[in-house]
Each structure stands twice: as C-alpha cells, then as structure tokens.
mmCIF file of C-alpha atoms and ligand atoms in Angstrom:
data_model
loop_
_atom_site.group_PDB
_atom_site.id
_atom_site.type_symbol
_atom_site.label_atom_id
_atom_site.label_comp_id
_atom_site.label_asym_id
_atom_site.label_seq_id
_atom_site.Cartn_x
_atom_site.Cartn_y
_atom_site.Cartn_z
ATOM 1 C CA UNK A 56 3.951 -12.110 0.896
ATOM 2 C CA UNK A 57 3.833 -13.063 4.382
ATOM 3 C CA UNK A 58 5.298 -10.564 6.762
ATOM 4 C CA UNK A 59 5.643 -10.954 10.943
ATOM 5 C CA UNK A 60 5.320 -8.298 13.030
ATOM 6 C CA UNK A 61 7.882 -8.171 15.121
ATOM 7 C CA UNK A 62 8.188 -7.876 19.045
ATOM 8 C CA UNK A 63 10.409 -4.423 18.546
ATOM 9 C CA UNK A 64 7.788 -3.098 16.167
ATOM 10 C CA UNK A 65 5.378 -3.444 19.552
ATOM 11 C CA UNK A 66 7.457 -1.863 21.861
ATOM 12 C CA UNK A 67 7.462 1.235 19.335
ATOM 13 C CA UNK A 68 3.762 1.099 19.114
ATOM 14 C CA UNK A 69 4.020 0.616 23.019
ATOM 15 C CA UNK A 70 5.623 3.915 23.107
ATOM 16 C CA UNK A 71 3.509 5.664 21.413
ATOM 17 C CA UNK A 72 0.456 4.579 22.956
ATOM 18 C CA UNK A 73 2.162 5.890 26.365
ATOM 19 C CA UNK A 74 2.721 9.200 24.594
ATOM 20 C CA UNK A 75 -0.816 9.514 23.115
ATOM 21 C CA UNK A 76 -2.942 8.730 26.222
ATOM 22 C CA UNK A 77 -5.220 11.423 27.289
ATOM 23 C CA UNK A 78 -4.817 12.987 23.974
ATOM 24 C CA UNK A 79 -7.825 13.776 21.657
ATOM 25 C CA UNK A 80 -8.760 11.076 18.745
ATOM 26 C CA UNK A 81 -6.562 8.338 19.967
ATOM 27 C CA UNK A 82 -8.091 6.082 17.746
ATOM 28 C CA UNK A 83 -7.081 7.039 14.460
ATOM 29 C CA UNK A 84 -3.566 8.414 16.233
ATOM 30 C CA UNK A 85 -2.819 5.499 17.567
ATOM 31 C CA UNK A 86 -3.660 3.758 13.673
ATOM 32 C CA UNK A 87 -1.364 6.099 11.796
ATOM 33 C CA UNK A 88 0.956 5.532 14.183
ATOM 34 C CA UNK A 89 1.056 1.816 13.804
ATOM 35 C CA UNK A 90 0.724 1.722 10.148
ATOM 36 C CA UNK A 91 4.098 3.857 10.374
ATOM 37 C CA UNK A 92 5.549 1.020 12.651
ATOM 38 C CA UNK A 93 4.211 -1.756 10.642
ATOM 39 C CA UNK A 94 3.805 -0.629 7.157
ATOM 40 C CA UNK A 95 -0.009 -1.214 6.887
ATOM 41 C CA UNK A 96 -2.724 -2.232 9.637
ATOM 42 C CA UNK A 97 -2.999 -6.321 9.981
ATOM 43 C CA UNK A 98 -5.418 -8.061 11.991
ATOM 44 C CA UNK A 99 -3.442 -9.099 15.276
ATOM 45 C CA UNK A 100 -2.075 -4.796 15.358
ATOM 46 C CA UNK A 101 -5.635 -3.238 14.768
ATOM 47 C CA UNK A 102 -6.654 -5.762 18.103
ATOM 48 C CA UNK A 103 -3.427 -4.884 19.922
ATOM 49 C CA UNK A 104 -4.681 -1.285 19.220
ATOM 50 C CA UNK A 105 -8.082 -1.847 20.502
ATOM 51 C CA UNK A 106 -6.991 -3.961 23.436
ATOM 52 C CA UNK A 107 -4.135 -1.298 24.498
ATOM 53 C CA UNK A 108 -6.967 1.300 24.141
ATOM 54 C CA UNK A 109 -9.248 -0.375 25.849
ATOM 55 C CA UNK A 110 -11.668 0.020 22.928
ATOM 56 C CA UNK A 111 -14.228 -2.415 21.089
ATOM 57 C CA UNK A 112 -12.038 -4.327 18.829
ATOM 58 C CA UNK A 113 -14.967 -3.802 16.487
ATOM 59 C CA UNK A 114 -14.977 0.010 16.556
ATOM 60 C CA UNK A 115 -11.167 0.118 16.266
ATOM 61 C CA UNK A 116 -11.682 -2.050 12.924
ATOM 62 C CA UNK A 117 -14.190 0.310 11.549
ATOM 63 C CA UNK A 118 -12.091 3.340 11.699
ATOM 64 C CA UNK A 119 -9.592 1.720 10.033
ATOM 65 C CA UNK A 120 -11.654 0.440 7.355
ATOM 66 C CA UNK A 121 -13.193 3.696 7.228
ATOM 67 C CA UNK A 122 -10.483 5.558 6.281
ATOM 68 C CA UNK A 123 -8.561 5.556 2.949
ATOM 69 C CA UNK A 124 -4.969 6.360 4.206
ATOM 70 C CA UNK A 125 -5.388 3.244 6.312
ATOM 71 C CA UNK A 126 -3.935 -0.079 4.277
ATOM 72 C CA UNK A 127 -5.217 -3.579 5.431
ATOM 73 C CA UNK A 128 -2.750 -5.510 3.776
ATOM 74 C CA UNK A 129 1.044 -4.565 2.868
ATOM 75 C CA UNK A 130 2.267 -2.378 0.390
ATOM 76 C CA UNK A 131 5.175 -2.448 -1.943
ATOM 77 C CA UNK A 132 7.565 -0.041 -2.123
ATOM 78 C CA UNK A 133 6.696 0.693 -5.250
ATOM 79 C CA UNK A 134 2.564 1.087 -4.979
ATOM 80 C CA UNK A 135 1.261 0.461 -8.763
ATOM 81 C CA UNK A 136 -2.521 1.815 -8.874
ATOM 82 C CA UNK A 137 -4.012 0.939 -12.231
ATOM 83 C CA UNK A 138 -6.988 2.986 -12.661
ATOM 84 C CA UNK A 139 -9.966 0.841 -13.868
ATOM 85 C CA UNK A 140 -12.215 3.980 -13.840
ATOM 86 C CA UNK A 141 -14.865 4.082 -16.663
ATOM 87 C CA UNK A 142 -12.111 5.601 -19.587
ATOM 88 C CA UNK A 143 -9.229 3.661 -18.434
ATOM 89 C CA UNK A 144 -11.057 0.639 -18.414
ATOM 90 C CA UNK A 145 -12.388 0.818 -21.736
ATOM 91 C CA UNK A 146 -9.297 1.947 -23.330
ATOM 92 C CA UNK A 147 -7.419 -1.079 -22.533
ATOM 93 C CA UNK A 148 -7.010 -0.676 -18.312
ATOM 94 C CA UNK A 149 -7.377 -4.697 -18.038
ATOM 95 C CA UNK A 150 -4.354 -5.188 -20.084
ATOM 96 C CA UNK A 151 -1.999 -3.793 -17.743
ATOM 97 C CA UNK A 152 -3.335 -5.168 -15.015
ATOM 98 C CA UNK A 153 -2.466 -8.228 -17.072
ATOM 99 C CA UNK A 154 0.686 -7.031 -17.368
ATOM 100 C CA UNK A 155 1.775 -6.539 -14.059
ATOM 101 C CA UNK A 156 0.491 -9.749 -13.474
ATOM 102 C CA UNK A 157 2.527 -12.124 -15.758
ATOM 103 C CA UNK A 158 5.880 -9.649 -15.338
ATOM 104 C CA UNK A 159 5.605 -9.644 -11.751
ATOM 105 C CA UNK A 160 3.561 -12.373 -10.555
ATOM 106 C CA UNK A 161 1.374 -10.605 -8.363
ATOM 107 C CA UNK A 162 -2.422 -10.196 -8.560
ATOM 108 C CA UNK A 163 -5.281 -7.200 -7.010
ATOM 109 C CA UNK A 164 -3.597 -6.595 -4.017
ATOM 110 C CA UNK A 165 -0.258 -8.697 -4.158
ATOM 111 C CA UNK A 166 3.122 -7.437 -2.884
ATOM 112 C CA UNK A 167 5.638 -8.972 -4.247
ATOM 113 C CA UNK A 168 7.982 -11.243 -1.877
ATOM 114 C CA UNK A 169 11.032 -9.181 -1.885
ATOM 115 C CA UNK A 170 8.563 -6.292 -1.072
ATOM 116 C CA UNK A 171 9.111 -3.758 -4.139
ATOM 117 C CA UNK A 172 5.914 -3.735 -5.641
ATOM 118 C CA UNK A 173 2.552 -3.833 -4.982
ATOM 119 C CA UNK A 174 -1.112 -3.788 -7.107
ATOM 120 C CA UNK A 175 -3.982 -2.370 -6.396
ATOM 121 C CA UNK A 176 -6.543 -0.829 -8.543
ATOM 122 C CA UNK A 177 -8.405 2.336 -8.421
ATOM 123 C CA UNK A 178 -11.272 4.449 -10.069
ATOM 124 C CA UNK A 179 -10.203 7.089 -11.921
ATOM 125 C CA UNK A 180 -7.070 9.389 -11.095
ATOM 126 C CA UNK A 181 -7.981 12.538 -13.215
ATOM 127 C CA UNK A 182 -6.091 11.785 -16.152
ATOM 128 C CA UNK A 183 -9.357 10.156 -18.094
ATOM 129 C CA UNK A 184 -8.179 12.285 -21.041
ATOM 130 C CA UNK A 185 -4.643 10.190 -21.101
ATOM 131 C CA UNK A 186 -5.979 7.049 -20.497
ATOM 132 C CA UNK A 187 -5.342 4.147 -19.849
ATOM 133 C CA UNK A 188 -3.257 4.955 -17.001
ATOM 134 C CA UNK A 189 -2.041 4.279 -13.828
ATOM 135 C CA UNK A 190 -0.040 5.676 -10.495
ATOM 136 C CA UNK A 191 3.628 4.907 -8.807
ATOM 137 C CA UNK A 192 3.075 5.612 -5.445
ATOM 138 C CA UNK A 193 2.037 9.594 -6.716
ATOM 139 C CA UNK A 194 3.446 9.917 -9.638
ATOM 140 C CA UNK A 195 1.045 9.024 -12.806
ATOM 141 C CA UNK A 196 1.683 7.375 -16.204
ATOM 142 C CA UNK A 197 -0.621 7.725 -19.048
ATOM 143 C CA UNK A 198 -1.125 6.629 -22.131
ATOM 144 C CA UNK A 199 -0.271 3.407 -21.563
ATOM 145 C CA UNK A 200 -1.700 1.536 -24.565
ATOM 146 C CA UNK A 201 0.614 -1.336 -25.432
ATOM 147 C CA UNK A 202 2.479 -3.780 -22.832
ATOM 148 C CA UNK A 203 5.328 -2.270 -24.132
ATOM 149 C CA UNK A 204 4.481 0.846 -22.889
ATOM 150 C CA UNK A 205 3.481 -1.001 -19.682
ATOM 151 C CA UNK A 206 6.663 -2.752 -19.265
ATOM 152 C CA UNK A 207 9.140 0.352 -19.618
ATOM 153 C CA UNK A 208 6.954 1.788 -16.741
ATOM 154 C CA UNK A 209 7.849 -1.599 -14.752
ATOM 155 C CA UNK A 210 11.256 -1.788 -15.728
ATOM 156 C CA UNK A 211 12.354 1.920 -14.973
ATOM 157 C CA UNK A 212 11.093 0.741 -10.964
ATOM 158 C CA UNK A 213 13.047 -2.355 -11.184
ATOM 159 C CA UNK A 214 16.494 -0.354 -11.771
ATOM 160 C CA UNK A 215 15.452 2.062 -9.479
ATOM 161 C CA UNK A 216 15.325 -0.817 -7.093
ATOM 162 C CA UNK A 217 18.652 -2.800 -7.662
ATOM 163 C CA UNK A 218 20.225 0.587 -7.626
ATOM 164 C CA UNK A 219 19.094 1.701 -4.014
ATOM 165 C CA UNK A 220 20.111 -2.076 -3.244
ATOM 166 C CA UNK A 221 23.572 -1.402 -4.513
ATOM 167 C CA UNK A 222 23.754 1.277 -2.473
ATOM 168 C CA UNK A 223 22.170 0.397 0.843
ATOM 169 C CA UNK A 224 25.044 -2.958 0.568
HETATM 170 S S1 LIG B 131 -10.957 6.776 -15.565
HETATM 171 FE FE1 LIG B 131 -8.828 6.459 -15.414
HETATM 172 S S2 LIG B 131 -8.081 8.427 -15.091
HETATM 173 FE FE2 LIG B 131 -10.201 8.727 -15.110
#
C-alpha cells in the first residue's frame, strides 16, 4: 500500500522535536516519536529526523534499523506474525503463510490497501510446543494445522474490522 505522509503529520513531528531538544537520547526519542506520528519510520521521515537533528542521515538510519520496535515499512492494524521458527516451520508454518497470502492478497511484509492487515514473519514466539502458530498484534494462535484453522483466525479480524467501521460511521 502506498501511504503519504502528510504536511500535518510534520508539524506534529515539528513539535516534538522543539520539545525534545537538549534532552538526552534524542535520537531514538525523536524515532518513537515519529513512528507514533506516522505509523512506522519511511525513508523521507528517518532524513527529516536526521536533518532536523542535525545528525548523519546515516547514523539516524542505523538506530532505526537497529532497533526492533522501530518498523521500516507500514503496519496493518491487524499485525499477523507467522512464526517460521524451526517447529513451526516444519509443522506446516509455510502453509499459512500461504494462506494469508491467497485470502488476503498480501505477501512478507504487505499491508493490505485498506490498511487492516499486515504480514510479517518471525522466529519462534514460545509456543514451539503448539505449533504451527502465529501472533495478532500480541495475542497468539496455535495449533494452526489446516487452512481452515487458518482462515477462522482471519475471519474473526475481518468482523472485528467491519464492526469498528460500523461504528466509527
Ligand atoms: S518455532 Fe514457532 S513458536 Fe517456537
């Protein structure tokens, strides 16, 4: 999905830059801050964040790539994490990854365009016991050994979805 930033999602990084100068580890401040704004940390932002700074574009892109609670590229609302660890992947993880894939039309790392769900993948989540399974932003679903399995999972997010639309109309 392509998403803009937009110029009012600046000015609210713009004002927190203001309120952060002088302030200890503005760097990774400054990134949490504008993944809040933004959603996740695109190219253009992470350089708008060095430049503001008046960092190294370079070093401002390392700590961002450094860190795991910093996101590159955009994120559902609904994050789906299918764990391709060593158990999961053996006990059929590739299948719902597959899945996800032909119900929603969205690959490793695909939001989809009305911006509900996204895909990544991840090694293990601690429930190698239950596997194959995978995460929903945090909660975690195991077992999941058939597509059918896989789709009720999907589905469930979908009504949750058109009901907070309903609502929000
Ligand atoms: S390998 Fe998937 S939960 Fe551990």
């Amino acid at each position: 999905m392509k998403r803009k930033e937009s110029a009012e999602q600046y000015k609210q990084l713009d004002k927190v830059i203001d309120e952060s100068k002088g302030m200890p580890g503005p760097i990774i401040q400054t990134l949490h801050a504008a993944q809040k704004v933004f959603g996740y940390l695109p190219r253009p932002v992470i350089e708008y964040v060095a430049d503001k700074l008046g960092k190294p574009r370079s070093e401002v892109y390392g700590v961002a790539t450094f860190y795991h609670l910093f996101h590159l590229t955009p994120k559902g609302k609904f994050q789906l994490k299918v764990c391709l660890g060593t158990a999961c992947y053996i006990r059929g993880g590739q299948m719902i990854v597959d899945i996800i894939n032909t119900e929603l039309g969205i690959g490793i790392g695909n939001v989809t365009e009305d911006g509900i769900f996204s895909l990544e993948v991840v090694r293990c989540i601690g429930a190698c016991g239950l596997a194959p399974a995978m995460m929903v932003n945090d909660k975690v679903y195991d077992r999941l050994v058939s597509p059918a399995k896989v789709r009720t999972v999907i589905n469930q997010y979908r009504v949750l979805a058109a009901e907070e639309l309903k609502q929000s109309a």
